[in-house]
Coordinates of C-alpha atoms in Angstrom, one line a residue:
Chain A
M1 CA 5.7 34.5 56.6
F2 CA 6.3 35.2 60.3
A3 CA 5.1 37.9 62.6
P4 CA 7.3 41.0 63.0
V5 CA 10.5 40.5 64.9
S6 CA 13.0 43.1 66.2
F7 CA 16.1 42.7 68.2
I8 CA 19.4 44.4 69.0
L9 CA 22.6 42.3 69.2
Q10 CA 25.3 44.0 71.3
P11 CA 29.0 43.0 70.9
G12 CA 29.5 39.7 72.6
Q13 CA 26.0 38.6 72.4
L14 CA 24.5 35.4 71.0
A15 CA 20.9 35.1 69.7
V16 CA 19.2 31.8 68.9
I17 CA 16.3 31.7 66.6
A18 CA 13.6 29.2 67.4
G19 CA 10.5 28.3 65.6
A20 CA 8.7 25.3 64.1
N21 CA 9.7 23.8 60.7
G22 CA 8.6 26.2 58.0
S23 CA 8.3 29.1 60.4
G24 CA 10.9 31.1 58.4
K25 CA 14.2 30.7 60.3
T26 CA 16.2 30.2 57.1
T27 CA 14.2 33.0 55.4
L28 CA 15.1 35.4 58.1
L29 CA 18.8 34.5 58.1
E30 CA 19.0 34.7 54.3
A31 CA 17.2 38.1 54.4
L32 CA 19.7 39.3 57.0
A33 CA 22.5 38.0 55.0
G34 CA 21.3 39.9 51.9
L35 CA 20.5 36.8 49.9
S36 CA 16.9 37.6 49.8
L37 CA 15.0 40.9 50.0
L38 CA 13.5 42.0 53.3
R39 CA 10.0 42.9 52.3
R40 CA 9.8 45.3 55.2
G41 CA 12.5 46.0 57.7
E42 CA 16.3 46.5 57.8
A43 CA 19.5 45.4 59.4
R44 CA 21.9 47.9 60.6
F45 CA 25.5 47.8 61.8
A46 CA 26.3 50.1 64.7
Q47 CA 24.9 53.5 63.8
S48 CA 25.3 53.2 60.1
A49 CA 22.0 53.1 58.2
E50 CA 23.8 51.9 55.0
Q51 CA 23.0 48.3 54.3
H52 CA 26.3 47.6 52.7
V53 CA 28.1 48.4 56.0
W54 CA 26.0 45.7 57.6
L55 CA 26.8 43.3 54.7
Q56 CA 30.5 44.0 54.9
N57 CA 30.6 43.0 58.5
S58 CA 28.6 39.9 58.4
H59 CA 29.2 36.4 57.2
Y60 CA 26.4 33.9 56.4
L61 CA 26.7 30.2 56.3
G62 CA 23.6 28.3 55.2
H63 CA 22.4 24.9 54.2
K64 CA 24.2 25.2 50.9
L65 CA 27.8 25.3 52.1
G66 CA 29.3 26.9 49.1
N67 CA 32.2 24.5 48.8
K68 CA 33.2 23.8 45.2
A69 CA 33.1 20.0 44.8
N70 CA 36.1 19.6 42.5
L71 CA 38.4 22.0 44.2
T72 CA 40.6 20.9 47.0
C73 CA 40.2 22.1 50.6
L74 CA 43.1 24.5 50.2
E75 CA 41.8 25.8 46.9
N76 CA 38.3 26.4 48.3
L77 CA 39.7 28.5 51.2
Q78 CA 42.1 30.3 48.9
F79 CA 39.2 31.3 46.6
V80 CA 37.1 32.6 49.4
A81 CA 40.0 34.5 50.8
S82 CA 40.8 36.2 47.5
I83 CA 37.2 36.9 46.5
N84 CA 36.9 38.7 49.9
A85 CA 40.1 40.6 49.3
T86 CA 41.7 38.9 52.3
S87 CA 45.3 37.9 52.0
V88 CA 46.4 34.7 53.6
T89 CA 49.5 32.6 53.3
Q90 CA 49.4 28.9 52.5
H91 CA 50.8 28.2 56.0
Q92 CA 47.9 30.1 57.6
L93 CA 45.5 28.1 55.6
E94 CA 47.1 24.8 56.6
L95 CA 46.9 25.8 60.3
L96 CA 43.3 26.8 59.8
L97 CA 42.5 23.4 58.3
E98 CA 44.3 21.7 61.1
E99 CA 42.2 23.6 63.6
A100 CA 39.1 22.5 61.8
G101 CA 40.2 18.9 62.1
L102 CA 41.0 18.6 58.4
A103 CA 44.7 18.1 58.7
G104 CA 45.8 15.7 56.0
Y105 CA 42.9 16.7 53.8
E106 CA 44.5 19.8 52.3
Y107 CA 44.8 18.3 48.9
Q108 CA 41.6 16.3 48.9
F109 CA 38.7 17.4 46.7
A110 CA 35.8 18.8 48.7
N111 CA 33.7 16.2 46.9
D112 CA 35.5 13.4 48.6
L113 CA 34.9 14.7 52.2
S114 CA 32.2 13.4 54.4
A115 CA 29.2 15.6 55.2
G116 CA 30.6 16.6 58.5
Q117 CA 34.0 17.4 57.0
K118 CA 32.4 19.5 54.4
K119 CA 30.7 21.5 57.2
R120 CA 34.0 21.9 59.0
L121 CA 35.6 23.2 55.8
A122 CA 32.8 25.7 55.4
L123 CA 32.9 26.7 59.0
S124 CA 36.7 27.3 58.9
R125 CA 35.9 30.3 56.5
L126 CA 34.4 32.1 59.6
L127 CA 37.8 32.0 61.2
M128 CA 39.6 33.1 58.1
L129 CA 37.4 36.2 57.3
N130 CA 37.2 37.8 60.7
K131 CA 33.7 39.3 60.2
T132 CA 31.9 40.7 63.3
F133 CA 28.5 39.1 62.7
W134 CA 28.1 35.4 62.1
L135 CA 24.8 34.3 60.7
L136 CA 24.7 30.6 60.9
D137 CA 21.8 28.3 59.7
E138 CA 21.9 25.0 61.7
P139 CA 25.7 25.0 62.0
F140 CA 25.8 22.0 64.3
V141 CA 24.0 19.7 61.8
N142 CA 26.3 16.8 60.5
L143 CA 29.0 17.6 63.0
D144 CA 30.2 14.8 65.4
H145 CA 30.7 15.4 69.1
G146 CA 34.2 16.7 68.6
G147 CA 33.0 19.0 65.9
C148 CA 30.2 20.4 68.0
D149 CA 32.6 21.1 70.8
W150 CA 35.0 22.8 68.4
L151 CA 32.2 25.0 67.0
Y152 CA 30.9 25.8 70.5
A153 CA 34.4 26.9 71.6
M154 CA 34.8 28.9 68.4
I155 CA 31.5 30.7 69.0
E156 CA 32.4 31.4 72.6
R157 CA 35.8 32.8 71.6
H158 CA 34.2 35.0 69.0
L159 CA 31.7 36.4 71.5
K160 CA 34.6 37.1 73.9
Q161 CA 36.4 39.0 71.2
G162 CA 33.3 41.3 70.8
G163 CA 31.7 39.5 67.9
A164 CA 28.0 38.7 67.7
V165 CA 26.3 35.5 66.5
L166 CA 22.8 34.8 65.3
L167 CA 22.1 31.1 64.7
T168 CA 19.4 28.4 64.5
A169 CA 20.0 25.1 66.3
H170 CA 17.9 22.2 67.3
D171 CA 18.8 20.0 70.2
Q172 CA 21.8 22.0 71.3
K173 CA 21.2 22.6 75.0
K174 CA 24.7 24.0 75.5
I175 CA 24.3 26.7 72.9
H176 CA 20.8 27.5 74.1
A177 CA 22.2 28.0 77.6
L178 CA 24.8 30.4 76.2
A179 CA 22.3 32.5 74.3
D180 CA 21.5 36.1 75.4
H181 CA 18.4 36.3 73.2
H182 CA 15.9 33.7 72.2
I183 CA 14.0 34.8 69.2
T184 CA 10.8 32.8 68.5
L185 CA 9.2 33.1 65.2
Q186 CA 5.4 33.0 65.3
P187 CA 3.2 32.7 62.2
S188 CA 2.1 36.1 61.1
A189 CA -1.4 37.3 62.0
A190 CA -2.5 37.1 58.4
E191 CA -1.6 33.5 58.2
V192 CA -3.4 32.6 61.5
S193 CA -6.6 34.2 60.4
S194 CA -6.6 32.5 57.0
Chain B
M1 CA 42.2 40.6 42.2
R2 CA 38.7 39.4 42.8
F3 CA 38.0 39.3 39.1
Q4 CA 41.1 37.1 38.5
A5 CA 40.2 34.8 41.5
L6 CA 36.8 34.0 40.0
V7 CA 38.1 33.5 36.5
K8 CA 40.8 31.2 37.8
R9 CA 38.5 29.2 40.0
D10 CA 36.0 28.7 37.1
V11 CA 38.7 27.6 34.6
L12 CA 40.1 25.2 37.2
V13 CA 36.7 23.7 37.9
S14 CA 36.0 23.3 34.1
W15 CA 39.4 21.9 33.5
R16 CA 38.9 19.2 36.2
K17 CA 35.4 18.4 34.9
K18 CA 36.7 17.8 31.4
S19 CA 33.2 17.1 30.0
N20 CA 32.5 20.9 30.1
I21 CA 35.2 21.3 27.4
Y22 CA 34.7 18.1 25.4
Q23 CA 30.9 18.2 25.3
P24 CA 30.4 20.9 22.6
L25 CA 33.1 19.4 20.4
V26 CA 31.8 15.8 20.5
F27 CA 28.3 17.2 19.8
Q28 CA 29.6 19.0 16.7
L29 CA 31.5 16.0 15.5
L30 CA 28.5 13.7 15.9
I31 CA 26.2 16.0 13.9
V32 CA 28.6 17.0 11.3
T33 CA 29.2 13.4 10.3
M34 CA 25.4 12.9 9.8
F35 CA 25.3 15.6 7.1
P36 CA 27.0 13.7 4.3
L37 CA 25.1 10.5 5.3
G38 CA 21.7 12.3 5.3
L39 CA 22.2 14.4 2.2
G40 CA 24.0 11.7 0.3
A41 CA 25.4 14.4 -1.8
G42 CA 28.7 15.2 -3.3
A43 CA 31.3 17.7 -2.2
Q44 CA 29.8 20.6 -4.1
T45 CA 26.4 20.5 -2.3
L46 CA 28.1 20.1 1.1
A47 CA 30.4 23.1 0.4
K48 CA 27.4 25.2 -0.5
I49 CA 25.7 24.6 2.9
A50 CA 29.0 24.4 4.9
P51 CA 29.1 28.1 6.0
A52 CA 25.7 27.9 7.5
V53 CA 26.1 24.4 9.1
V54 CA 29.5 25.1 10.6
W55 CA 28.2 28.3 12.2
I56 CA 24.9 26.7 13.4
L57 CA 26.9 23.9 15.0
A58 CA 29.2 26.2 16.8
L59 CA 26.2 28.1 18.1
L60 CA 24.2 25.1 19.2
S61 CA 27.1 23.3 20.8
T62 CA 27.8 26.5 22.8
L63 CA 24.1 26.8 23.7
I64 CA 24.0 23.5 25.5
T65 CA 26.8 24.6 27.9
L66 CA 25.3 28.0 28.8
E67 CA 22.9 26.7 31.5
N68 CA 25.7 25.8 33.9
I69 CA 27.3 29.2 34.0
F70 CA 25.4 30.1 37.2
K71 CA 23.3 27.0 37.9
D72 CA 26.2 25.0 39.4
D73 CA 27.1 27.9 41.7
F74 CA 23.6 28.4 42.6
E75 CA 23.1 24.7 43.6
D76 CA 26.2 24.3 45.7
G77 CA 25.9 27.7 47.3
S78 CA 29.1 29.2 46.0
L79 CA 27.0 31.9 44.2
G80 CA 26.3 33.3 47.7
V81 CA 30.0 33.3 48.5
Y82 CA 30.8 35.8 45.7
V83 CA 27.6 37.7 45.7
L84 CA 28.0 38.4 49.5
S85 CA 31.7 39.1 49.2
G86 CA 30.9 42.6 48.3
M87 CA 32.3 42.1 44.8
N88 CA 30.8 44.3 42.2
L89 CA 28.1 42.0 40.7
P90 CA 28.4 43.0 37.0
L91 CA 32.1 42.5 37.3
A92 CA 31.5 39.0 38.7
V93 CA 29.2 38.3 35.7
L94 CA 32.0 39.5 33.4
S95 CA 34.5 37.1 35.0
K96 CA 32.0 34.2 34.7
A97 CA 31.6 35.1 31.0
L98 CA 35.3 35.3 30.5
A99 CA 35.9 31.9 32.1
H100 CA 33.1 30.4 30.0
W101 CA 34.6 31.8 26.9
L102 CA 38.1 30.5 27.8
T103 CA 36.8 27.0 28.4
T104 CA 34.1 26.8 25.7
G105 CA 34.6 29.6 23.2
I106 CA 38.3 29.0 22.4
P107 CA 37.9 25.2 21.8
V108 CA 34.9 25.9 19.5
I109 CA 36.9 28.5 17.5
L110 CA 39.8 26.1 17.2
F111 CA 37.6 23.2 16.2
A112 CA 35.6 25.1 13.5
P113 CA 38.1 24.4 10.7
V114 CA 37.7 20.7 11.4
T115 CA 34.0 20.7 11.0
G116 CA 34.6 23.0 8.0
M117 CA 36.9 20.4 6.5
L118 CA 34.4 17.6 7.0
L119 CA 31.9 19.6 5.0
H120 CA 34.3 20.6 2.3
L121 CA 34.3 24.3 3.2
P122 CA 36.8 26.0 0.9
E123 CA 40.1 26.4 2.8
Q124 CA 40.4 30.0 2.1
A125 CA 37.3 30.6 4.2
N126 CA 38.9 29.2 7.4
G127 CA 40.5 32.5 8.3
I128 CA 37.2 34.4 8.2
L129 CA 35.4 31.5 9.8
M130 CA 37.7 31.6 12.9
L131 CA 37.7 35.4 12.9
S132 CA 33.9 35.6 12.9
L133 CA 33.8 33.0 15.7
L134 CA 36.4 34.9 17.6
I135 CA 34.1 37.9 17.6
A136 CA 30.9 35.9 18.2
T137 CA 31.8 33.4 20.9
P138 CA 32.2 36.1 23.5
I139 CA 28.6 37.2 22.5
F140 CA 27.4 33.6 23.2
S141 CA 29.1 33.6 26.6
L142 CA 27.8 37.1 27.5
L143 CA 24.2 36.4 26.5
G144 CA 24.5 33.0 28.2
T145 CA 25.1 34.8 31.5
I146 CA 21.8 36.5 31.2
G147 CA 20.0 33.3 30.3
S148 CA 21.7 31.3 33.0
A149 CA 21.1 33.8 35.7
L150 CA 17.4 33.9 34.8
I151 CA 16.9 30.1 34.9
M152 CA 19.4 29.1 37.7
N153 CA 16.7 28.2 40.2
I154 CA 14.5 26.3 37.7
K155 CA 14.9 22.5 37.3
N156 CA 15.5 21.5 33.7
G157 CA 15.6 25.1 32.7
G158 CA 17.8 24.4 29.7
M159 CA 14.9 24.5 27.3
L160 CA 13.7 27.8 28.6
L161 CA 17.2 29.2 28.3
S162 CA 17.3 28.2 24.7
V163 CA 14.0 29.9 24.0
L164 CA 15.2 33.0 25.8
V165 CA 18.6 33.3 24.2
M166 CA 17.9 32.0 20.7
P167 CA 16.1 35.1 19.3
L168 CA 19.0 37.3 20.6
L169 CA 21.5 35.0 18.8
A170 CA 19.7 35.2 15.5
P171 CA 21.4 38.4 14.3
V172 CA 24.7 37.0 15.4
L173 CA 24.1 33.9 13.2
I174 CA 23.0 36.0 10.3
F175 CA 26.1 38.2 10.3
G176 CA 28.5 35.4 11.2
A177 CA 27.4 32.8 8.7
G178 CA 27.0 35.6 6.2
A179 CA 30.6 36.6 6.6
V180 CA 31.8 33.1 5.8
L181 CA 29.4 32.7 2.9
E182 CA 30.6 36.0 1.3
T183 CA 34.1 34.8 1.6
T184 CA 33.3 31.5 -0.2
L185 CA 31.7 33.5 -2.9
G186 CA 34.8 35.6 -3.3
N187 CA 33.3 38.8 -1.7
S188 CA 34.5 40.9 1.1
A189 CA 33.2 39.9 4.6
Y190 CA 34.1 43.3 6.0
G191 CA 30.5 44.6 6.5
H192 CA 29.3 41.4 8.2
L193 CA 32.3 41.4 10.5
M194 CA 31.8 45.1 11.5
L195 CA 28.1 44.4 12.3
L196 CA 29.1 41.3 14.3
S197 CA 31.7 43.5 16.2
G198 CA 28.9 46.0 16.9
C199 CA 26.8 43.2 18.5
A200 CA 29.8 42.1 20.6
V201 CA 30.4 45.6 22.0
L202 CA 26.7 46.0 22.8
C203 CA 26.7 42.7 24.7
L204 CA 29.9 43.5 26.5
T205 CA 28.4 46.7 27.8
L206 CA 24.9 45.6 28.6
A207 CA 24.9 41.9 29.3
P208 CA 26.8 42.1 32.7
L209 CA 24.2 44.7 33.9
A210 CA 21.3 42.6 32.7
A211 CA 22.7 39.3 34.2
A212 CA 23.5 41.0 37.5
A213 CA 19.8 42.2 37.7
A214 CA 18.6 38.7 36.9
I215 CA 20.8 37.3 39.7
K216 CA 19.3 39.8 42.2
I217 CA 15.7 39.0 41.1
N218 CA 16.4 35.3 41.6
L219 CA 17.9 35.8 45.1
E220 CA 14.9 37.8 46.3

């Protein structure tokens, strides 16, 4: 789909993937997340060649948010916590939702939230799970100004704590300015010639 | 821990979306009332066909629910949540199958004597009917995970799922309906039930592996 790319993300670094529509940004992120097979290539965490070590340390959030429509916000987070073998208290989850701007929505079904609130709910999983690598596909889409600022601050804090973030974003000058790497996906040679 | 979390979530989702639970039962009730009307026959004819009809209805009404085992999760992205959680994938399949059985299999087992009664199935066959379904409904759910995992990214894949799963269910129907028929004839259903149990064990061991492989293929 796209020409070969290769990059190293050091702790505290942010990479932004750019490319035209259909250039394969989502495909690359999904492949890195382990949701689709890399035809050639690999992702490694630190010195470990084992792919599962990479997967254990990364968290992917794509266009499909993964909220269950007829579970409440709290139930959604509780499920993600227990499926990831993370133990959290009800109080911690309430604080998390408050931080995500979802205070008062704890017992609302995810279905009844607005598009932006659904995104906030999904993004709050990042804070709960504490993974080193964040793979985010268009995380700013649907968020209002406050939400964008919240996410920006969240990414900045994560980088300061030694995490690394790989994301795609359109029209986000602030996040582009923060980026250490700009990865541009070019059509592969085979496709150009055809 | 993870196993329970997934089962609990699925049961809760089904419970809130009541149609998941009612749909097979309403389907059975609608069709079973057609039989006396269509056949226009007395109790004796109905009793003769009852073992087969009750069993086929239980099977078909479960079949229409199989598609959603993985499809809903695939569409809203929550499949990714547990596939990427590092949870053992065949174990995840097993918990999906258990949740499906709890919300579809158990109602179907409990409802079978009702369809049996409407078709004048002799009362003494009810015990074996429910026992045979108790062994067979987990097979439906387990085979359903394979079918559902294969078709989850296909729109309107329900038909394809039926075509895929039906041949695998044929022996289950033969042994299950056979067990009930033997009972109505006054014979022992032991052999049929043993063969049915064999099918169940086979599915329990192999279906999670096959469904997990199907999920991986679809994610690639």
